[in-house]
Short mmCIF file of C-alpha atoms in Angstrom, two decimals:
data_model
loop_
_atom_site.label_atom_id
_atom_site.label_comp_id
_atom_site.label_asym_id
_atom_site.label_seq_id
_atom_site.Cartn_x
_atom_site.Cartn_y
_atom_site.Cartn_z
CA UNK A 1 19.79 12.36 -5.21
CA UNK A 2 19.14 14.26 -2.07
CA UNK A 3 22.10 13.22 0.72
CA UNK A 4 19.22 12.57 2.82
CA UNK A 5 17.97 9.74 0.56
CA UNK A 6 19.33 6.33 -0.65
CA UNK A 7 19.21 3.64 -2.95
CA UNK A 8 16.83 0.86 -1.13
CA UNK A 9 18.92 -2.61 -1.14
CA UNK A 10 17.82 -5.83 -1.71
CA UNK A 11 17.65 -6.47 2.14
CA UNK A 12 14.55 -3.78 1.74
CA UNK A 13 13.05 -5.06 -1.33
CA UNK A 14 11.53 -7.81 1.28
CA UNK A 15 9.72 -4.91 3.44
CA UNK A 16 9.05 -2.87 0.20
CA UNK A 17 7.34 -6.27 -1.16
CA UNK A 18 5.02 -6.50 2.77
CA UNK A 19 4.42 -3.19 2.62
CA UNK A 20 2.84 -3.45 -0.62
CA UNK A 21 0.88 -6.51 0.65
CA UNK A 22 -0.38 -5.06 3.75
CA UNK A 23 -1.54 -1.23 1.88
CA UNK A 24 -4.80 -2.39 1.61
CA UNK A 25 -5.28 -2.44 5.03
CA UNK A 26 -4.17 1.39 5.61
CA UNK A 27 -6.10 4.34 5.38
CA UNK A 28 -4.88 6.88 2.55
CA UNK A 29 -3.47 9.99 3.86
CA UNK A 30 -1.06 13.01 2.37
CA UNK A 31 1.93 10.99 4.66
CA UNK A 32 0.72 7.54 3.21
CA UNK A 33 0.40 8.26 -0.69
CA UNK A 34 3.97 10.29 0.13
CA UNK A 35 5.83 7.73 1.35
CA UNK A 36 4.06 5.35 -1.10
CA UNK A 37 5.28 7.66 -4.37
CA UNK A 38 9.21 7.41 -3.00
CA UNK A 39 8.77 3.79 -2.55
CA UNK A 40 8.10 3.83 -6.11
CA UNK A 41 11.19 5.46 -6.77
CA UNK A 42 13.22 3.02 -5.19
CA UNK A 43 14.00 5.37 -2.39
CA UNK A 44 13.95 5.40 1.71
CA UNK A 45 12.66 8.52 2.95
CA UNK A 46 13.55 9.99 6.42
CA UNK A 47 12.64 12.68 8.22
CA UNK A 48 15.72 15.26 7.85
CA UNK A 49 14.71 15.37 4.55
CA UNK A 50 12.82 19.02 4.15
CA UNK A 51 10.44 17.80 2.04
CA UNK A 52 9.30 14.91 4.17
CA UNK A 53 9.07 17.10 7.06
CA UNK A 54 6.98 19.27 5.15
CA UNK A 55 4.33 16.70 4.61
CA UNK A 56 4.43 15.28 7.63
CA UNK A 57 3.61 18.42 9.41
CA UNK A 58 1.02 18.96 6.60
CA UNK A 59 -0.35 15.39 7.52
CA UNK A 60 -0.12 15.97 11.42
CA UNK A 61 -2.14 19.83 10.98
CA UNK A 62 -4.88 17.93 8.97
CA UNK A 63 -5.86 16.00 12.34
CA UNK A 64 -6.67 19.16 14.21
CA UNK A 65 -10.49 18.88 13.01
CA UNK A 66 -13.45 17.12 14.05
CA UNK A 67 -12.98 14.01 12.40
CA UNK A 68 -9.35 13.68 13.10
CA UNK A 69 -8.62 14.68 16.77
CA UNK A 70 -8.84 11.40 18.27
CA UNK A 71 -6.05 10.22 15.60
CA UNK A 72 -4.10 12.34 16.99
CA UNK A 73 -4.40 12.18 20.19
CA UNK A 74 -3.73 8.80 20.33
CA UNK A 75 -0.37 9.27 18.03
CA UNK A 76 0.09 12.10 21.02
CA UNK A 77 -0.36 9.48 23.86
CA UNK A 78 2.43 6.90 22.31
CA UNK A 79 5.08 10.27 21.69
CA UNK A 80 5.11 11.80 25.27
CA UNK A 81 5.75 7.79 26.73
CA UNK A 82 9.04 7.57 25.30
CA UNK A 83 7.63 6.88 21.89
CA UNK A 84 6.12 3.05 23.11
CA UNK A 85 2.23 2.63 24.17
CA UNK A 86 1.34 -1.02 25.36
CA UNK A 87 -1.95 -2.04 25.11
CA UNK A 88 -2.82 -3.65 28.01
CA UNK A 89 -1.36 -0.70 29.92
CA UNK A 90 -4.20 1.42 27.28
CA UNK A 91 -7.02 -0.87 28.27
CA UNK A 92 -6.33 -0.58 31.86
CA UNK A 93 -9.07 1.68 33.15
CA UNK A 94 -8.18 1.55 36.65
CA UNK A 95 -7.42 5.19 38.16
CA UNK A 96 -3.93 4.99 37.86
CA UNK A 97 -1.11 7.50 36.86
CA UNK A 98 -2.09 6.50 33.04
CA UNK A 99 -5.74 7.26 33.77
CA UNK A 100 -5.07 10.67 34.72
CA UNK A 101 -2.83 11.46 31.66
CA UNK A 102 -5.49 10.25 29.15
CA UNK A 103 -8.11 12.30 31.17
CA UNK A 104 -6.07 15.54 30.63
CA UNK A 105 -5.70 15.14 27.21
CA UNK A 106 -9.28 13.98 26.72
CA UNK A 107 -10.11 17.67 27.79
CA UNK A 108 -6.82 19.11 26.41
CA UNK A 109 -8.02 17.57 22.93
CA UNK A 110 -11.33 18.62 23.77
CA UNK A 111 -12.47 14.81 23.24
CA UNK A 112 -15.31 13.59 25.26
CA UNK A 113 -14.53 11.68 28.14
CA UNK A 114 -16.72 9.07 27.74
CA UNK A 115 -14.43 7.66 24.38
CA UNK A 116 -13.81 4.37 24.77
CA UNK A 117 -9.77 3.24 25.35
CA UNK A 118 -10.72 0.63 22.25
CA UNK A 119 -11.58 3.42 20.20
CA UNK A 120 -7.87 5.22 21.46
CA UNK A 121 -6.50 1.36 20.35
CA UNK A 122 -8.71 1.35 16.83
CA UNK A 123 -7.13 5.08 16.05
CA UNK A 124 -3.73 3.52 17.00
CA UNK A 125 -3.69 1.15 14.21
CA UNK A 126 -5.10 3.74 11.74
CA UNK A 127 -1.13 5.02 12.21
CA UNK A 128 0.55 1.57 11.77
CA UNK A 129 3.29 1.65 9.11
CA UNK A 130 3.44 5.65 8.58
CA UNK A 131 4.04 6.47 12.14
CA UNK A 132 4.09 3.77 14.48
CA UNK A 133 4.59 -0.12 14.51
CA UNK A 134 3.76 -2.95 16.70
CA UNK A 135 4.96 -5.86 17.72
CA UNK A 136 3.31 -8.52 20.79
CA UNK A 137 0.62 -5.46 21.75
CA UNK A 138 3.53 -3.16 21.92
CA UNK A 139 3.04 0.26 19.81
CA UNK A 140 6.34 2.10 18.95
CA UNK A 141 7.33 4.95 16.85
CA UNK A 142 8.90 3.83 13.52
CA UNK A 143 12.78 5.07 14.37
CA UNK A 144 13.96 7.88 17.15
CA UNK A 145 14.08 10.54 14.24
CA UNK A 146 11.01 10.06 13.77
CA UNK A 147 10.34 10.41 17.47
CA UNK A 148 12.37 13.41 17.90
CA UNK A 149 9.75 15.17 14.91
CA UNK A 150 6.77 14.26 16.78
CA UNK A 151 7.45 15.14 20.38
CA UNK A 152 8.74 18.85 19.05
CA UNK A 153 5.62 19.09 16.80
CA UNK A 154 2.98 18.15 19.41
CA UNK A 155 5.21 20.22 22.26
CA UNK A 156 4.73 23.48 19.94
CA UNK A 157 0.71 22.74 20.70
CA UNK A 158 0.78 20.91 23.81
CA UNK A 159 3.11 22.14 26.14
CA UNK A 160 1.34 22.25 28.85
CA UNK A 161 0.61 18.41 28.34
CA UNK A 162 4.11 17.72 28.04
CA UNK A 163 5.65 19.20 30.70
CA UNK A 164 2.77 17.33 32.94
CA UNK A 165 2.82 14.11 31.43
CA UNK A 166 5.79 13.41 29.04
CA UNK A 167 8.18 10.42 29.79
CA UNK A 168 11.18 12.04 32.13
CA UNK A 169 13.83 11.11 29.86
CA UNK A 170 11.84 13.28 27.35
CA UNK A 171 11.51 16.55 29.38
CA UNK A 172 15.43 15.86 29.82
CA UNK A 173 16.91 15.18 26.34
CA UNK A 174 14.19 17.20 24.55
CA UNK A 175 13.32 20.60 26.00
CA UNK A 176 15.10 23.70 26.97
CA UNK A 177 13.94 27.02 28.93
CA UNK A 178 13.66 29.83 26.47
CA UNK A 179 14.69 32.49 29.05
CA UNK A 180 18.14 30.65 29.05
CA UNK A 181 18.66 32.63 25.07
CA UNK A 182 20.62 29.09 24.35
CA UNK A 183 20.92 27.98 20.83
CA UNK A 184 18.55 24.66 20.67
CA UNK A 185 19.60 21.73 18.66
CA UNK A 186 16.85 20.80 16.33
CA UNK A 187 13.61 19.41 17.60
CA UNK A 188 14.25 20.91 21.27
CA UNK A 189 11.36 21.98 22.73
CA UNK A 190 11.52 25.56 24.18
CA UNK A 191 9.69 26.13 27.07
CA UNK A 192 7.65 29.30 27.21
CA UNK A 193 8.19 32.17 30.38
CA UNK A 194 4.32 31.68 31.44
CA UNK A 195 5.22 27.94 31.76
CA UNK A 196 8.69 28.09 33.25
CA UNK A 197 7.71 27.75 36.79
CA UNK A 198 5.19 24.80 36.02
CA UNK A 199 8.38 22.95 34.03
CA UNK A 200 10.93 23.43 37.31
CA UNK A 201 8.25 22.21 39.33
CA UNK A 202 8.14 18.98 36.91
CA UNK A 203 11.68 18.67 37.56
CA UNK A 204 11.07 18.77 41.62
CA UNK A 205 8.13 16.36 41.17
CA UNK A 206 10.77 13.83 39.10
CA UNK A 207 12.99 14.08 42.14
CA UNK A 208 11.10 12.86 44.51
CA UNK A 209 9.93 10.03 42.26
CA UNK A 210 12.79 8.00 41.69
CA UNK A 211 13.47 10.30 38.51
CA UNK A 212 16.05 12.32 40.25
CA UNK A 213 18.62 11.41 37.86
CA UNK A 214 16.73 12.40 35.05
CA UNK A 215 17.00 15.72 36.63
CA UNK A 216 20.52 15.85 37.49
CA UNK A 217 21.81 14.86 33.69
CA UNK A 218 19.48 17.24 32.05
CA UNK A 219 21.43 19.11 29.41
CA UNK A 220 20.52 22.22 30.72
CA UNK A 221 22.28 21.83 34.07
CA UNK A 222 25.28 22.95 32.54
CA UNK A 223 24.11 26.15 32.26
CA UNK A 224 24.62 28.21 35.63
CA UNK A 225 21.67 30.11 35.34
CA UNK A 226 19.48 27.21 34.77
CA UNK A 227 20.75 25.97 38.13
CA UNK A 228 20.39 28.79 39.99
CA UNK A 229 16.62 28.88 38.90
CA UNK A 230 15.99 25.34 39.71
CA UNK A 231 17.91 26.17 43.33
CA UNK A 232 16.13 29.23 43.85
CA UNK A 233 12.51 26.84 43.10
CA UNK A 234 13.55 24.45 45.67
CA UNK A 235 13.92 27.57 48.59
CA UNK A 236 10.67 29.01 48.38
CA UNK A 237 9.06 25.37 48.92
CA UNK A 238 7.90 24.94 52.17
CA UNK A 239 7.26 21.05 52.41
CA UNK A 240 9.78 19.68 55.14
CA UNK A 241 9.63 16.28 53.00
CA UNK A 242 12.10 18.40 50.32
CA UNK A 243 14.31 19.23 52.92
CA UNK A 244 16.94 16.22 51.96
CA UNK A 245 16.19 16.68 48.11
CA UNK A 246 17.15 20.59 48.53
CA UNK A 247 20.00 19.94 50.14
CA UNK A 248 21.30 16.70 48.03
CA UNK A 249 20.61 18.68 44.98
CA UNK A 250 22.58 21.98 46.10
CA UNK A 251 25.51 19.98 46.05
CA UNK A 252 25.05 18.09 42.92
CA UNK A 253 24.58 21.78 41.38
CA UNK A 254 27.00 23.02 42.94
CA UNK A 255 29.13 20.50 41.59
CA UNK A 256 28.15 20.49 38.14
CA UNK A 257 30.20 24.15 38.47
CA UNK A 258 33.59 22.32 39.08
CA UNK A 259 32.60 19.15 36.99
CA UNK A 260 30.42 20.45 33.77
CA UNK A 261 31.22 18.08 31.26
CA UNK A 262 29.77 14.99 33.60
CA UNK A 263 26.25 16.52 32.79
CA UNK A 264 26.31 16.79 28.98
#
């Protein structure tokens, strides 16, 4: 037995037993007919597991037609906001911050913008119980490994997307500048040298959001030249309004110098 794998227990045999009663509902994919075979086997699959990251990857590629691109898309919208998508905040069609994101990656996705959010919410459910669940309108990925697969996966295609519109604590857990020649734990994004000045920016634009934090306990910020790039950002702006943020922020960098291990 892989050490990735283990014996279900009875306190599974329950959801094994659903599961089986709900399949009918699903629609058959590579992913679905995958995880169905190892339920069969009495095991658990998670992602770790080379072979399941194989086939999800395989499943995930097979969206990037025609017929598939609004699946993912909507898998994409739930990943880059923290993994959770409610549906009422979906259905709101109000021009708010939301709007704007699913506008982007209409055209990003090359979708026509005249999709309706219910289709977005009918795609949604096509994912339940392979990807996602939900629970009171609430969609969430399965488990945070899970999570950590997707985001890297869509921010190897997507970057550009991501750094715009990806949940804060995302772009601070989950990516890394590749000019910093750091070794990346797995499923770290690395951010490309054509979009390094767009991600710093990102990071300015979380500051003066009430995301500063975010920004301050990135994992990167214990890296001096990471710092000094973020620093050197913040002098070339000219808006007095980041006059307080430059300044607060040169000392929290400064400070991370003295003090590293308070921002890993």
């Amino acid at each position: 037995m892989n050490e990735n794998d283990f014996v279900v227990t009875d306190l599974l045999k329950k959801e094994i037993e659903d599961w089986e009663e709900e399949r009918k509902w699903f629609q058959e994919t590579n992913a679905f007919n995958f995880i169905r075979q190892h339920l069969d086997e009495r095991l658990l699959v998670v992602v770790g597991n080379q072979e399941s990251i194989r086939f999800l990857k395989t499943e995930l590629d097979s969206f990037n037609n025609k017929d598939g691109v609004l699946r993912c898309c909507s898998l994409f919208l739930c990943v880059i906001h923290g993994g959770s998508l409610n549906h009422d905040k979906l259905m709101d069609e109000t021009e708010s911050e939301f709007y704007r994101t699913l506008k982007a990656t209409f055209e990003a996705f090359d979708i026509n913008q005249s999709i309706s959010r219910k289709e977005v919410l009918d795609n949604l459910d096509t994912h339940l119980n392979i990807y996602l669940k939900k629970k009171d309108g609430q969609y969430s990925v399965l488990h945070h490994r899970l999570l950590d697969f997707l985001f890297y996966y869509f921010g190897q295609r997507y970057q550009q997307l991501i750094i715009n519109f990806a949940d804060s604590e995302m772009i601070r857990d989950r990516t890394v500048l590749q000019s910093l020649d750091i070794i990346p734990q797995e499923f770290t994004i690395l951010i490309d040298g054509q979009n390094e000045t767009d991600y710093i920016q990102r990071l300015v634009n979380d500051m003066l959001s009430d995301h500063i934090n975010d920004v301050l306990y990135n994992h990167q910020m214990i890296h001096k030249d990471f710092r000094s790039k973020l620093v050197s950002h913040l002098q070339k702006l000219n808006d007095d309004d980041l006059t307080v943020t430059y300044v607060f922020s040169s000392i929290i960098l400064k400070q991370t110098e003295k003090h590293p291990k308070c921002y890993l």
